[in-house]
Structure formats: C-alpha cells, structure tokens
Amino acid sequence: MPREITTEQTYQLRGLIFQVRNELHMGWSEEVYHQALVKHLEANNIPAQSKPRYKLFHRNIEVHTFEADLIVWEAVILELKALP
C-alpha cells in the first residue's frame, strides 16, 4: 500500500529540488542534477533510492522493466528532466 507523505515533507523535498536548480542553474545534464539532489537528500537524512529497477507485469506477464530516477521515502517517484 502506498504511504502518504506529510505537507512538511512535501515542502522539504520541493525546497531541496529548487535549491539544486538555483545553485547549479541551467545547462547541465540530467545526471548532474540527479547526483546533486542525491547528495542533498543524503545530507538531510531523507531516505531515497537512486535508479531502482522494477518489473512491471500485466496479467502475470512481465511486460517492462521500469527504472525510476529516485524514490523518496518509499512513497514519491521522481523523474527528473533537464532542458538541453
């Protein structure tokens, strides 16, 4: 069952995302922003999995392997994007 996060956690996560963006500015690859966010999450003791892989099934048949950028608090899936 998915876990709900609090409003405080939402603000904390969004704050870290904006902090990374504001400090690094534009022009970097998604991987640079990804690694910076991972470091910020670790520094703030926020549990996160980086690039976990999950098998997706449809009618008990494996149809795809999904790799999320980040899963935070075992509840939030983050898919990071950066403009070239």
C-alpha positions as CSV (number, residue, x, y, z in Angstrom):
1,M,0.0,0.0,0.0
2,P,1.4,3.4,-0.9
3,R,2.5,5.6,2.0
4,E,1.3,9.2,2.3
5,I,3.7,11.9,3.0
6,T,3.1,15.0,5.1
7,T,2.8,18.6,3.9
8,E,6.1,19.3,5.7
9,Q,7.8,16.5,3.8
10,T,6.5,17.9,0.5
11,Y,7.9,21.4,1.3
12,Q,11.2,19.9,2.4
13,L,11.5,17.8,-0.9
14,R,10.5,20.7,-3.1
15,G,12.8,23.0,-1.3
16,L,15.8,20.7,-2.0
17,I,14.8,20.4,-5.6
18,F,14.7,24.2,-6.0
19,Q,17.9,24.6,-4.1
20,V,19.7,22.3,-6.6
21,R,18.2,24.2,-9.5
22,N,19.1,27.6,-8.1
23,E,22.7,26.6,-7.2
24,L,23.5,24.8,-10.4
25,H,21.4,27.0,-12.8
26,M,20.8,25.8,-16.3
27,G,22.8,23.9,-18.9
28,W,23.8,20.7,-17.1
29,S,22.8,17.1,-18.0
30,E,20.0,15.4,-16.0
31,E,22.7,13.2,-14.4
32,V,24.4,16.2,-12.8
33,Y,21.1,17.4,-11.3
34,H,20.3,13.8,-10.2
35,Q,23.6,13.4,-8.4
36,A,23.4,16.8,-6.7
37,L,19.9,16.0,-5.5
38,V,21.0,12.6,-4.2
39,K,23.8,14.4,-2.2
40,H,21.3,16.9,-0.8
41,L,18.9,14.1,0.2
42,E,21.7,12.3,2.0
43,A,22.8,15.4,3.8
44,N,19.3,15.9,5.1
45,N,18.8,12.3,6.1
46,I,16.0,11.8,3.7
47,P,15.7,8.1,2.6
48,A,15.9,7.7,-1.2
49,Q,16.7,5.0,-3.7
50,S,18.6,6.1,-6.8
51,K,17.6,4.5,-10.0
52,P,15.8,1.4,-8.6
53,R,14.5,-1.0,-11.2
54,Y,11.1,-2.6,-11.0
55,K,9.5,-5.2,-13.2
56,L,6.0,-4.3,-14.5
57,F,3.5,-7.1,-15.0
58,H,0.2,-7.2,-16.9
59,R,-1.9,-10.3,-16.3
60,N,1.0,-12.0,-14.7
61,I,3.3,-11.5,-17.7
62,E,6.3,-9.3,-17.4
63,V,5.9,-6.5,-19.9
64,H,8.6,-4.0,-19.0
65,T,11.4,-3.1,-16.6
66,F,10.9,0.4,-15.2
67,E,13.8,2.5,-13.8
68,A,12.8,5.5,-11.7
69,D,15.3,8.3,-11.2
70,L,14.6,8.5,-7.5
71,I,12.1,7.1,-5.0
72,V,11.9,9.2,-1.8
73,W,10.5,7.9,1.5
74,E,9.3,4.8,-0.3
75,A,6.4,6.9,-1.4
76,V,7.4,9.5,-4.0
77,I,8.7,8.7,-7.5
78,L,10.8,11.5,-9.0
79,E,11.5,11.6,-12.7
80,L,14.0,14.4,-13.3
81,K,14.1,16.4,-16.5
82,A,16.6,19.0,-17.8
83,L,16.4,21.1,-20.9
84,P,19.4,20.8,-23.3
